Amino acid sequence: MDRVAVCPGSFDPITYGHLDIIERTSKVFDKVYVSVLKNSSKPGLFTPDERVELIETVTQEFPNVEIRQFDGLLVDFCKDVGAGAIVRGLRAVSDFEYEMQLTSMNRKLDSTIDTIYMMTNNNYSFISSSIVKEVAKYDGKVEDVVPPEIEVALKKKFNHE
Ligand code: ADP
């Protein structure tokens, strides 16, 4: 039986930190769904469609990775795609408390789906989409933290072309 995992998140936009977790997950599981949360209360910089397109562009080299959008409950999405695991990245202790709450709630909702955490690659432990957006807004250098295609998309968004 295929081992299927879901990597959920906002990905607004995808960074090298996310990409590292997706790549490592794709080596451990047969199939990986990257699920982009459509969150109406948090509009974000990029639309869900734009985020999906950007993720597709930078994950082309991983044949077992597929990008989807979802709203509603993550456990329902997992059931829909036949995933037995949710994979998340852990950066620092500050991530821990929120992730504990998320995992406990998801386990209550569906105890058959487990959440697995991957420790971030040290090089990426201080990268977040919010910081990337803040730097890009003022035309700062983000080439070390996001792939070139994302850098271009950020420049376009902030009219820094
Ligand atoms: P969310 O709003 O659900 O936290 P994010 O897009 O911020 O969505 O993050 C999605 C996933 O990627 C989470 O598991 C998060 O911990 C992980 N992640 C984000 N940035 C990094 C990073 N720099 N290194 C490792 N994992 C990361």
Tab-separated table of N, CA and C and ligand atoms in Angstrom:
chain	number	residue	atom	x	y	z
A	1	MET	N	0.837	-1.211	0.000
A	1	MET	CA	0.000	0.000	0.000
A	1	MET	C	0.867	1.254	0.000
A	2	ASP	N	0.436	2.248	-0.781
A	2	ASP	CA	1.197	3.493	-0.848
A	2	ASP	C	1.136	4.261	0.464
A	3	ARG	N	2.298	4.788	0.866
A	3	ARG	CA	2.316	5.650	2.058
A	3	ARG	C	2.124	7.085	1.582
A	4	VAL	N	1.028	7.693	2.033
A	4	VAL	CA	0.672	9.038	1.558
A	4	VAL	C	0.751	10.038	2.711
A	5	ALA	N	1.371	11.194	2.441
A	5	ALA	CA	1.483	12.239	3.472
A	5	ALA	C	0.939	13.561	2.938
A	6	VAL	N	0.534	14.397	3.882
A	6	VAL	CA	0.082	15.748	3.533
A	6	VAL	C	0.984	16.754	4.234
A	7	CYS	N	1.508	17.728	3.485
A	7	CYS	CA	2.258	18.849	4.073
A	7	CYS	C	1.358	20.083	3.982
A	8	PRO	N	0.708	20.452	5.066
A	8	PRO	CA	-0.217	21.575	4.999
A	8	PRO	C	0.442	22.901	5.371
A	9	GLY	N	-0.151	23.994	4.919
A	9	GLY	CA	0.376	25.291	5.339
A	9	GLY	C	-0.238	26.421	4.539
A	10	SER	N	0.211	27.636	4.851
A	10	SER	CA	-0.282	28.811	4.124
A	10	SER	C	0.577	29.064	2.877
A	11	PHE	N	1.873	28.827	3.000
A	11	PHE	CA	2.822	28.984	1.880
A	11	PHE	C	2.650	30.335	1.173
A	12	ASP	N	2.677	31.420	1.941
A	12	ASP	CA	2.408	32.759	1.380
A	12	ASP	C	3.620	33.658	1.455
A	13	PRO	N	4.664	33.443	0.662
A	13	PRO	CA	4.856	32.403	-0.341
A	13	PRO	C	5.740	31.267	0.206
A	14	ILE	N	5.927	30.254	-0.646
A	14	ILE	CA	6.810	29.132	-0.279
A	14	ILE	C	8.256	29.631	-0.152
A	15	THR	N	8.976	29.122	0.859
A	15	THR	CA	10.383	29.500	1.094
A	15	THR	C	11.261	28.248	0.993
A	16	TYR	N	12.576	28.442	1.081
A	16	TYR	CA	13.480	27.276	1.100
A	16	TYR	C	13.215	26.398	2.329
A	17	GLY	N	12.711	27.000	3.402
A	17	GLY	CA	12.382	26.219	4.612
A	17	GLY	C	11.285	25.218	4.324
A	18	HIS	N	10.195	25.685	3.670
A	18	HIS	CA	9.101	24.793	3.276
A	18	HIS	C	9.608	23.723	2.307
A	19	LEU	N	10.371	24.196	1.318
A	19	LEU	CA	10.832	23.318	0.246
A	19	LEU	C	11.676	22.163	0.800
A	20	ASP	N	12.465	22.477	1.799
A	20	ASP	CA	13.307	21.469	2.435
A	20	ASP	C	12.442	20.373	3.087
A	21	ILE	N	11.376	20.799	3.766
A	21	ILE	CA	10.481	19.830	4.417
A	21	ILE	C	9.761	18.994	3.343
A	22	ILE	N	9.315	19.647	2.284
A	22	ILE	CA	8.598	18.929	1.205
A	22	ILE	C	9.518	17.901	0.545
A	23	GLU	N	10.756	18.317	0.265
A	23	GLU	CA	11.700	17.406	-0.392
A	23	GLU	C	11.988	16.198	0.505
A	24	ARG	N	12.238	16.457	1.773
A	24	ARG	CA	12.554	15.338	2.680
A	24	ARG	C	11.348	14.414	2.846
A	25	THR	N	10.146	15.007	2.891
A	25	THR	CA	8.930	14.177	3.015
A	25	THR	C	8.768	13.303	1.771
A	26	SER	N	9.116	13.869	0.604
A	26	SER	CA	8.941	13.115	-0.641
A	26	SER	C	9.878	11.914	-0.732
A	27	LYS	N	10.928	11.922	0.101
A	27	LYS	CA	11.855	10.781	0.098
A	27	LYS	C	11.381	9.671	1.026
A	28	VAL	N	10.557	10.045	2.012
A	28	VAL	CA	10.117	9.069	3.012
A	28	VAL	C	8.751	8.465	2.651
A	29	PHE	N	7.938	9.239	1.899
A	29	PHE	CA	6.597	8.775	1.543
A	29	PHE	C	6.510	8.530	0.030
A	30	ASP	N	5.543	7.670	-0.364
A	30	ASP	CA	5.376	7.382	-1.785
A	30	ASP	C	4.724	8.552	-2.512
A	31	LYS	N	3.802	9.210	-1.785
A	31	LYS	CA	3.068	10.315	-2.422
A	31	LYS	C	2.919	11.440	-1.393
A	32	VAL	N	3.125	12.683	-1.829
A	32	VAL	CA	2.997	13.828	-0.921
A	32	VAL	C	2.038	14.848	-1.524
A	33	TYR	N	1.043	15.215	-0.754
A	33	TYR	CA	0.159	16.305	-1.154
A	33	TYR	C	0.541	17.540	-0.362
A	34	VAL	N	0.934	18.599	-1.062
A	34	VAL	CA	1.163	19.881	-0.399
A	34	VAL	C	-0.186	20.576	-0.441
A	35	SER	N	-0.758	20.860	0.739
A	35	SER	CA	-2.100	21.443	0.728
A	35	SER	C	-2.048	22.886	1.195
A	36	VAL	N	-2.533	23.748	0.326
A	36	VAL	CA	-2.520	25.188	0.582
A	36	VAL	C	-3.847	25.575	1.228
A	37	LEU	N	-3.750	26.084	2.433
A	37	LEU	CA	-4.950	26.444	3.186
A	37	LEU	C	-5.582	27.707	2.613
A	38	LYS	N	-6.864	27.584	2.234
A	38	LYS	CA	-7.595	28.773	1.781
A	38	LYS	C	-8.248	29.371	3.014
A	39	ASN	N	-7.671	30.451	3.513
A	39	ASN	CA	-8.165	31.004	4.771
A	39	ASN	C	-8.739	32.399	4.517
A	40	SER	N	-10.055	32.481	4.550
A	40	SER	CA	-10.686	33.755	4.175
A	40	SER	C	-10.427	34.852	5.217
A	41	SER	N	-10.155	34.456	6.471
A	41	SER	CA	-9.924	35.486	7.495
A	41	SER	C	-8.510	36.072	7.392
A	42	LYS	N	-7.635	35.386	6.648
A	42	LYS	CA	-6.259	35.857	6.466
A	42	LYS	C	-6.002	35.936	4.963
A	43	PRO	N	-6.320	37.094	4.329
A	43	PRO	CA	-6.258	37.151	2.872
A	43	PRO	C	-4.873	36.847	2.286
A	44	GLY	N	-3.805	37.328	2.935
A	44	GLY	CA	-2.468	36.997	2.441
A	44	GLY	C	-2.025	37.878	1.287
A	45	LEU	N	-0.770	37.719	0.914
A	45	LEU	CA	-0.200	38.516	-0.180
A	45	LEU	C	-0.553	37.887	-1.527
A	46	PHE	N	-0.317	36.583	-1.636
A	46	PHE	CA	-0.629	35.863	-2.876
A	46	PHE	C	-1.984	35.162	-2.722
A	47	THR	N	-2.738	35.073	-3.809
A	47	THR	CA	-4.018	34.355	-3.752
A	47	THR	C	-3.700	32.857	-3.659
A	48	PRO	N	-4.660	32.038	-3.191
A	48	PRO	CA	-4.401	30.598	-3.144
A	48	PRO	C	-3.971	30.044	-4.505
A	49	ASP	N	-4.607	30.524	-5.587
A	49	ASP	CA	-4.227	30.050	-6.931
A	49	ASP	C	-2.778	30.389	-7.254
A	50	GLU	N	-2.371	31.611	-6.894
A	50	GLU	CA	-0.988	32.023	-7.160
A	50	GLU	C	-0.011	31.175	-6.346
A	51	ARG	N	-0.367	30.911	-5.090
A	51	ARG	CA	0.525	30.099	-4.235
A	51	ARG	C	0.710	28.706	-4.805
A	52	VAL	N	-0.415	28.117	-5.270
A	52	VAL	CA	-0.348	26.769	-5.856
A	52	VAL	C	0.572	26.785	-7.072
A	53	GLU	N	0.401	27.790	-7.911
A	53	GLU	CA	1.201	27.882	-9.137
A	53	GLU	C	2.691	28.011	-8.793
A	54	LEU	N	2.992	28.843	-7.799
A	54	LEU	CA	4.394	29.039	-7.410
A	54	LEU	C	4.980	27.751	-6.830
A	55	ILE	N	4.192	27.059	-6.013
A	55	ILE	CA	4.704	25.803	-5.421
A	55	ILE	C	4.941	24.775	-6.532
A	56	GLU	N	3.987	24.731	-7.487
A	56	GLU	CA	4.152	23.785	-8.605
A	56	GLU	C	5.449	24.061	-9.361
A	57	THR	N	5.744	25.339	-9.569
A	57	THR	CA	6.952	25.707	-10.312
A	57	THR	C	8.215	25.223	-9.600
A	58	VAL	N	8.251	25.364	-8.281
A	58	VAL	CA	9.507	25.052	-7.579
A	58	VAL	C	9.584	23.601	-7.076
A	59	THR	N	8.524	22.801	-7.321
A	59	THR	CA	8.583	21.394	-6.881
A	59	THR	C	8.566	20.437	-8.084
A	60	GLN	N	8.773	21.006	-9.276
A	60	GLN	CA	8.692	20.196	-10.496
A	60	GLN	C	9.590	18.970	-10.480
A	61	GLU	N	10.736	19.107	-9.798
A	61	GLU	CA	11.698	17.991	-9.824
A	61	GLU	C	11.301	16.822	-8.915
A	62	PHE	N	10.225	16.996	-8.142
A	62	PHE	CA	9.786	15.900	-7.266
A	62	PHE	C	8.517	15.273	-7.855
A	63	PRO	N	8.650	14.137	-8.554
A	63	PRO	CA	7.508	13.586	-9.283
A	63	PRO	C	6.368	13.093	-8.395
A	64	ASN	N	6.659	12.779	-7.132
A	64	ASN	CA	5.582	12.254	-6.270
A	64	ASN	C	4.917	13.341	-5.420
A	65	VAL	N	5.155	14.609	-5.778
A	65	VAL	CA	4.559	15.716	-5.019
A	65	VAL	C	3.449	16.374	-5.843
A	66	GLU	N	2.282	16.509	-5.227
A	66	GLU	CA	1.153	17.150	-5.911
A	66	GLU	C	0.607	18.278	-5.044
A	67	ILE	N	0.202	19.376	-5.672
A	67	ILE	CA	-0.244	20.550	-4.916
A	67	ILE	C	-1.761	20.672	-4.997
A	68	ARG	N	-2.387	20.912	-3.860
A	68	ARG	CA	-3.835	21.068	-3.816
A	68	ARG	C	-4.194	22.250	-2.926
A	69	GLN	N	-5.407	22.760	-3.084
A	69	GLN	CA	-5.922	23.762	-2.144
A	69	GLN	C	-6.923	23.071	-1.243
A	70	PHE	N	-7.083	23.553	-0.039
A	70	PHE	CA	-8.163	23.004	0.779
A	70	PHE	C	-8.702	24.054	1.733
A	71	ASP	N	-9.994	23.884	2.045
A	71	ASP	CA	-10.517	24.616	3.186
A	71	ASP	C	-11.306	23.588	3.998
A	72	GLY	N	-11.724	23.960	5.175
A	72	GLY	CA	-12.379	22.980	6.020
A	72	GLY	C	-11.352	22.316	6.907
A	73	LEU	N	-11.667	21.092	7.326
A	73	LEU	CA	-10.786	20.413	8.284
A	73	LEU	C	-9.667	19.664	7.565
A	74	LEU	N	-8.471	19.799	8.114
A	74	LEU	CA	-7.321	19.121	7.517
A	74	LEU	C	-7.503	17.602	7.525
A	75	VAL	N	-8.078	17.069	8.612
A	75	VAL	CA	-8.255	15.607	8.677
A	75	VAL	C	-9.201	15.113	7.574
A	76	ASP	N	-10.175	15.944	7.198
A	76	ASP	CA	-11.083	15.553	6.107
A	76	ASP	C	-10.334	15.527	4.773
A	77	PHE	N	-9.454	16.533	4.606
A	77	PHE	CA	-8.637	16.546	3.388
A	77	PHE	C	-7.772	15.279	3.332
A	78	CYS	N	-7.175	14.936	4.482
A	78	CYS	CA	-6.320	13.736	4.537
A	78	CYS	C	-7.110	12.492	4.135
A	79	LYS	N	-8.333	12.380	4.666
A	79	LYS	CA	-9.172	11.222	4.320
A	79	LYS	C	-9.461	11.199	2.821
A	80	ASP	N	-9.772	12.384	2.267
A	80	ASP	CA	-10.099	12.470	0.832
A	80	ASP	C	-8.965	11.946	-0.042
A	81	VAL	N	-7.722	12.250	0.356
A	81	VAL	CA	-6.595	11.842	-0.502
A	81	VAL	C	-5.942	10.539	-0.017
A	82	GLY	N	-6.504	9.939	1.023
A	82	GLY	CA	-5.984	8.661	1.533
A	82	GLY	C	-4.663	8.784	2.274
A	83	ALA	N	-4.448	9.930	2.943
A	83	ALA	CA	-3.184	10.126	3.664
A	83	ALA	C	-3.292	9.649	5.111
A	84	GLY	N	-2.242	8.980	5.569
A	84	GLY	CA	-2.209	8.504	6.945
A	84	GLY	C	-1.377	9.410	7.833
A	85	ALA	N	-0.712	10.410	7.232
A	85	ALA	CA	0.174	11.261	8.034
A	85	ALA	C	0.156	12.707	7.558
A	86	ILE	N	0.300	13.582	8.552
A	86	ILE	CA	0.479	15.010	8.288
A	86	ILE	C	1.935	15.287	8.642
A	87	VAL	N	2.656	15.956	7.762
A	87	VAL	CA	4.053	16.272	8.081
A	87	VAL	C	4.199	17.781	8.215
A	88	ARG	N	4.753	18.218	9.342
A	88	ARG	CA	4.971	19.647	9.572
A	88	ARG	C	6.447	19.869	9.906
A	89	GLY	N	6.883	21.111	9.731
A	89	GLY	CA	8.260	21.450	10.083
A	89	GLY	C	8.291	22.145	11.443
A	90	LEU	N	9.353	21.921	12.176
A	90	LEU	CA	9.525	22.604	13.475
A	90	LEU	C	10.789	23.430	13.411
A	91	ARG	N	10.635	24.724	13.637
A	91	ARG	CA	11.801	25.598	13.586
A	91	ARG	C	12.433	25.780	14.948
A	92	ALA	N	11.703	26.411	15.829
A	92	ALA	CA	12.288	26.727	17.135
A	92	ALA	C	11.285	26.359	18.220
A	93	VAL	N	11.706	26.533	19.448
A	93	VAL	CA	10.832	26.210	20.578
A	93	VAL	C	9.519	26.995	20.458
A	94	SER	N	9.621	28.184	19.888
A	94	SER	CA	8.421	29.024	19.766
A	94	SER	C	7.330	28.374	18.919
A	95	ASP	N	7.687	27.489	18.007
A	95	ASP	CA	6.680	26.778	17.205
A	95	ASP	C	5.964	25.716	18.023
A	96	PHE	N	6.616	25.254	19.090
A	96	PHE	CA	6.210	24.021	19.753
A	96	PHE	C	4.789	24.049	20.322
A	97	GLU	N	4.476	25.129	21.042
A	97	GLU	CA	3.197	25.177	21.744
A	97	GLU	C	2.004	25.124	20.769
A	98	TYR	N	2.108	25.940	19.737
A	98	TYR	CA	1.036	25.971	18.739
A	98	TYR	C	0.903	24.603	18.069
A	99	GLU	N	2.033	24.007	17.744
A	99	GLU	CA	2.008	22.717	17.057
A	99	GLU	C	1.425	21.616	17.950
A	100	MET	N	1.688	21.701	19.257
A	100	MET	CA	1.117	20.744	20.211
A	100	MET	C	-0.408	20.818	20.183
A	101	GLN	N	-0.918	22.058	20.182
A	101	GLN	CA	-2.376	22.262	20.172
A	101	GLN	C	-2.968	21.703	18.889
A	102	LEU	N	-2.319	22.021	17.778
A	102	LEU	CA	-2.799	21.587	16.469
A	102	LEU	C	-2.848	20.058	16.392
A	103	THR	N	-1.758	19.438	16.823
A	103	THR	CA	-1.670	17.978	16.754
A	103	THR	C	-2.691	17.312	17.670
A	104	SER	N	-2.853	17.850	18.889
A	104	SER	CA	-3.815	17.244	19.823
A	104	SER	C	-5.216	17.342	19.245
A	105	MET	N	-5.541	18.495	18.665
A	105	MET	CA	-6.888	18.666	18.104
A	105	MET	C	-7.098	17.725	16.932
A	106	ASN	N	-6.110	17.648	16.048
A	106	ASN	CA	-6.269	16.754	14.891
A	106	ASN	C	-6.400	15.300	15.341
A	107	ARG	N	-5.685	14.927	16.409
A	107	ARG	CA	-5.773	13.547	16.895
A	107	ARG	C	-7.164	13.260	17.472
A	108	LYS	N	-7.730	14.278	18.156
A	108	LYS	CA	-9.093	14.114	18.691
A	108	LYS	C	-10.088	13.937	17.548
A	109	LEU	N	-9.858	14.700	16.471
A	109	LEU	CA	-10.793	14.651	15.342
A	109	LEU	C	-10.680	13.334	14.587
A	110	ASP	N	-9.461	12.822	14.480
A	110	ASP	CA	-9.266	11.546	13.785
A	110	ASP	C	-7.976	10.886	14.265
A	111	SER	N	-8.149	9.866	15.095
A	111	SER	CA	-6.965	9.261	15.722
A	111	SER	C	-6.194	8.351	14.765
A	112	THR	N	-6.739	8.123	13.557
A	112	THR	CA	-6.018	7.251	12.622
A	112	THR	C	-4.965	8.025	11.835
A	113	ILE	N	-5.044	9.348	11.908
A	113	ILE	CA	-4.072	10.165	11.162
A	113	ILE	C	-3.029	10.713	12.130
A	114	ASP	N	-1.777	10.398	11.876
A	114	ASP	CA	-0.713	10.826	12.793
A	114	ASP	C	0.007	12.056	12.254
A	115	THR	N	0.557	12.860	13.161
A	115	THR	CA	1.336	14.024	12.712
A	115	THR	C	2.804	13.777	12.995
A	116	ILE	N	3.620	14.009	11.994
A	116	ILE	CA	5.060	13.783	12.118
A	116	ILE	C	5.758	15.128	11.965
A	117	TYR	N	6.747	15.370	12.818
A	117	TYR	CA	7.482	16.636	12.735
A	117	TYR	C	8.895	16.412	12.236
A	118	MET	N	9.326	17.284	11.348
A	118	MET	CA	10.715	17.248	10.894
A	118	MET	C	11.384	18.499	11.416
A	119	MET	N	12.561	18.316	12.015
A	119	MET	CA	13.309	19.483	12.474
A	119	MET	C	13.830	20.218	11.245
A	120	THR	N	13.732	21.526	11.306
A	120	THR	CA	14.199	22.321	10.182
A	120	THR	C	15.701	22.136	9.973
A	121	ASN	N	16.091	22.295	8.731
A	121	ASN	CA	17.508	22.368	8.390
A	121	ASN	C	18.030	23.646	9.069
A	122	ASN	N	19.162	23.556	9.754
A	122	ASN	CA	19.683	24.717	10.509
A	122	ASN	C	19.756	25.994	9.693
A	123	ASN	N	20.066	25.839	8.397
A	123	ASN	CA	20.199	27.024	7.546
A	123	ASN	C	18.893	27.798	7.399
A	124	TYR	N	17.770	27.102	7.664
A	124	TYR	CA	16.478	27.725	7.384
A	124	TYR	C	15.667	27.999	8.642
A	125	SER	N	16.266	27.851	9.799
A	125	SER	CA	15.471	27.912	11.023
A	125	SER	C	14.914	29.300	11.315
A	126	PHE	N	15.461	30.330	10.694
A	126	PHE	CA	14.944	31.669	10.975
A	126	PHE	C	14.109	32.233	9.826
A	127	ILE	N	13.781	31.373	8.855
A	127	ILE	CA	12.994	31.853	7.717
A	127	ILE	C	11.510	31.648	7.975
A	128	SER	N	10.740	32.696	7.750
A	128	SER	CA	9.287	32.538	7.739
A	128	SER	C	8.745	33.356	6.569
A	129	SER	N	7.575	32.970	6.083
A	129	SER	CA	6.975	33.716	4.966
A	129	SER	C	6.771	35.169	5.365
A	130	SER	N	6.389	35.417	6.605
A	130	SER	CA	6.123	36.812	7.033
A	130	SER	C	7.380	37.662	6.949
A	131	ILE	N	8.505	37.120	7.407
A	131	ILE	CA	9.748	37.906	7.364
A	131	ILE	C	10.169	38.145	5.913
A	132	VAL	N	10.018	37.105	5.088
A	132	VAL	CA	10.370	37.243	3.678
A	132	VAL	C	9.556	38.378	3.044
A	133	LYS	N	8.250	38.418	3.364
A	133	LYS	CA	7.383	39.455	2.788
A	133	LYS	C	7.792	40.845	3.260
A	134	GLU	N	8.140	40.930	4.527
A	134	GLU	CA	8.538	42.216	5.114
A	134	GLU	C	9.798	42.755	4.421
A	135	VAL	N	10.761	41.856	4.200
A	135	VAL	CA	12.025	42.262	3.553
A	135	VAL	C	11.778	42.622	2.086
A	136	ALA	N	10.991	41.776	1.399
A	136	ALA	CA	10.745	41.990	-0.034
A	136	ALA	C	9.972	43.289	-0.280
A	137	LYS	N	9.117	43.632	0.673
A	137	LYS	CA	8.314	44.852	0.551
A	137	LYS	C	9.219	46.084	0.374
A	138	TYR	N	10.350	46.067	1.058
A	138	TYR	CA	11.284	47.192	0.977
A	138	TYR	C	12.442	46.891	0.025
A	139	ASP	N	12.208	45.938	-0.862
A	139	ASP	CA	13.158	45.574	-1.905
A	139	ASP	C	14.485	45.050	-1.335
A	140	GLY	N	14.418	44.425	-0.178
A	140	GLY	CA	15.618	43.806	0.401
A	140	GLY	C	15.934	42.493	-0.293
A	141	LYS	N	17.125	41.982	-0.028
A	141	LYS	CA	17.596	40.760	-0.696
A	141	LYS	C	16.958	39.516	-0.073
A	142	VAL	N	16.252	38.717	-0.882
A	142	VAL	CA	15.664	37.485	-0.339
A	142	VAL	C	16.166	36.250	-1.085
A	143	GLU	N	17.232	36.445	-1.896
A	143	GLU	CA	17.689	35.339	-2.757
A	143	GLU	C	18.213	34.131	-1.977
A	144	ASP	N	18.637	34.337	-0.736
A	144	ASP	CA	19.148	33.206	0.043
A	144	ASP	C	18.025	32.401	0.703
A	145	VAL	N	16.840	32.961	0.735
A	145	VAL	CA	15.765	32.311	1.489
A	145	VAL	C	14.583	31.819	0.661
A	146	VAL	N	14.497	32.286	-0.591
A	146	VAL	CA	13.449	31.767	-1.490
A	146	VAL	C	14.041	31.449	-2.865
A	147	PRO	N	13.432	30.495	-3.593
A	147	PRO	CA	13.914	30.190	-4.940
A	147	PRO	C	13.760	31.408	-5.860
A	148	PRO	N	14.559	31.470	-6.958
A	148	PRO	CA	14.531	32.630	-7.856
A	148	PRO	C	13.126	32.981	-8.376
A	149	GLU	N	12.321	31.949	-8.674
A	149	GLU	CA	10.962	32.217	-9.215
A	149	GLU	C	10.101	32.964	-8.194
A	150	ILE	N	10.347	32.683	-6.921
A	150	ILE	CA	9.552	33.337	-5.862
A	150	ILE	C	10.041	34.773	-5.675
A	151	GLU	N	11.354	34.936	-5.824
A	151	GLU	CA	11.922	36.285	-5.723
A	151	GLU	C	11.298	37.183	-6.806
A	152	VAL	N	11.210	36.655	-8.014
A	152	VAL	CA	10.623	37.414	-9.119
A	152	VAL	C	9.154	37.754	-8.818
A	153	ALA	N	8.414	36.761	-8.316
A	153	ALA	CA	6.989	36.980	-8.015
A	153	ALA	C	6.817	38.038	-6.922
A	154	LEU	N	7.723	38.039	-5.947
A	154	LEU	CA	7.653	39.037	-4.862
A	154	LEU	C	7.927	40.432	-5.407
A	155	LYS	N	8.920	40.517	-6.275
A	155	LYS	CA	9.248	41.821	-6.883
A	155	LYS	C	8.050	42.372	-7.646
A	156	LYS	N	7.388	41.488	-8.398
A	156	LYS	CA	6.206	41.897	-9.166
A	156	LYS	C	5.121	42.411	-8.228
A	157	LYS	N	4.855	41.652	-7.168
A	157	LYS	CA	3.798	42.030	-6.217
A	157	LYS	C	4.042	43.403	-5.623
A	158	PHE	N	5.314	43.657	-5.308
A	158	PHE	CA	5.631	44.927	-4.639
A	158	PHE	C	6.095	46.012	-5.630
A	159	ASN	N	5.890	45.743	-6.919
A	159	ASN	CA	6.265	46.719	-7.962
A	159	ASN	C	7.713	47.170	-7.881
A	160	HIS	N	8.622	46.204	-7.670
A	160	HIS	CA	10.044	46.539	-7.624
A	160	HIS	C	10.794	46.079	-8.878
A	161	GLU	N	10.047	45.895	-9.962
A	161	GLU	CA	10.707	45.345	-11.159
A	161	GLU	C	11.555	46.396	-11.855
B	1	ADP	P1	1.003	27.719	8.831
B	1	ADP	O1	0.257	29.030	8.698
B	1	ADP	O2	0.121	26.511	8.795
B	1	ADP	O3	2.005	27.667	9.942
B	1	ADP	P2	3.213	28.021	7.031
B	1	ADP	O4	3.143	28.203	5.563
B	1	ADP	O5	3.766	29.131	7.834
B	1	ADP	O6	1.761	27.638	7.450
B	1	ADP	O7	4.047	26.714	7.372
B	1	ADP	C1	3.718	25.453	6.815
B	1	ADP	C2	4.615	24.389	7.416
B	1	ADP	O8	5.990	24.636	7.081
B	1	ADP	C3	4.584	24.333	8.938
B	1	ADP	O9	4.731	23.007	9.340
B	1	ADP	C4	5.774	25.149	9.335
B	1	ADP	O10	6.250	24.787	10.614
B	1	ADP	C5	6.764	24.748	8.254
B	1	ADP	N1	7.797	25.750	8.049
B	1	ADP	C6	7.640	27.058	7.764
B	1	ADP	N2	8.844	27.674	7.646
B	1	ADP	C7	9.781	26.713	7.872
B	1	ADP	C8	11.208	26.698	7.912
B	1	ADP	N3	11.910	27.800	7.722
B	1	ADP	N4	11.830	25.524	8.178
B	1	ADP	C9	11.094	24.411	8.389
B	1	ADP	N5	9.754	24.350	8.368
B	1	ADP	C10	9.102	25.481	8.119
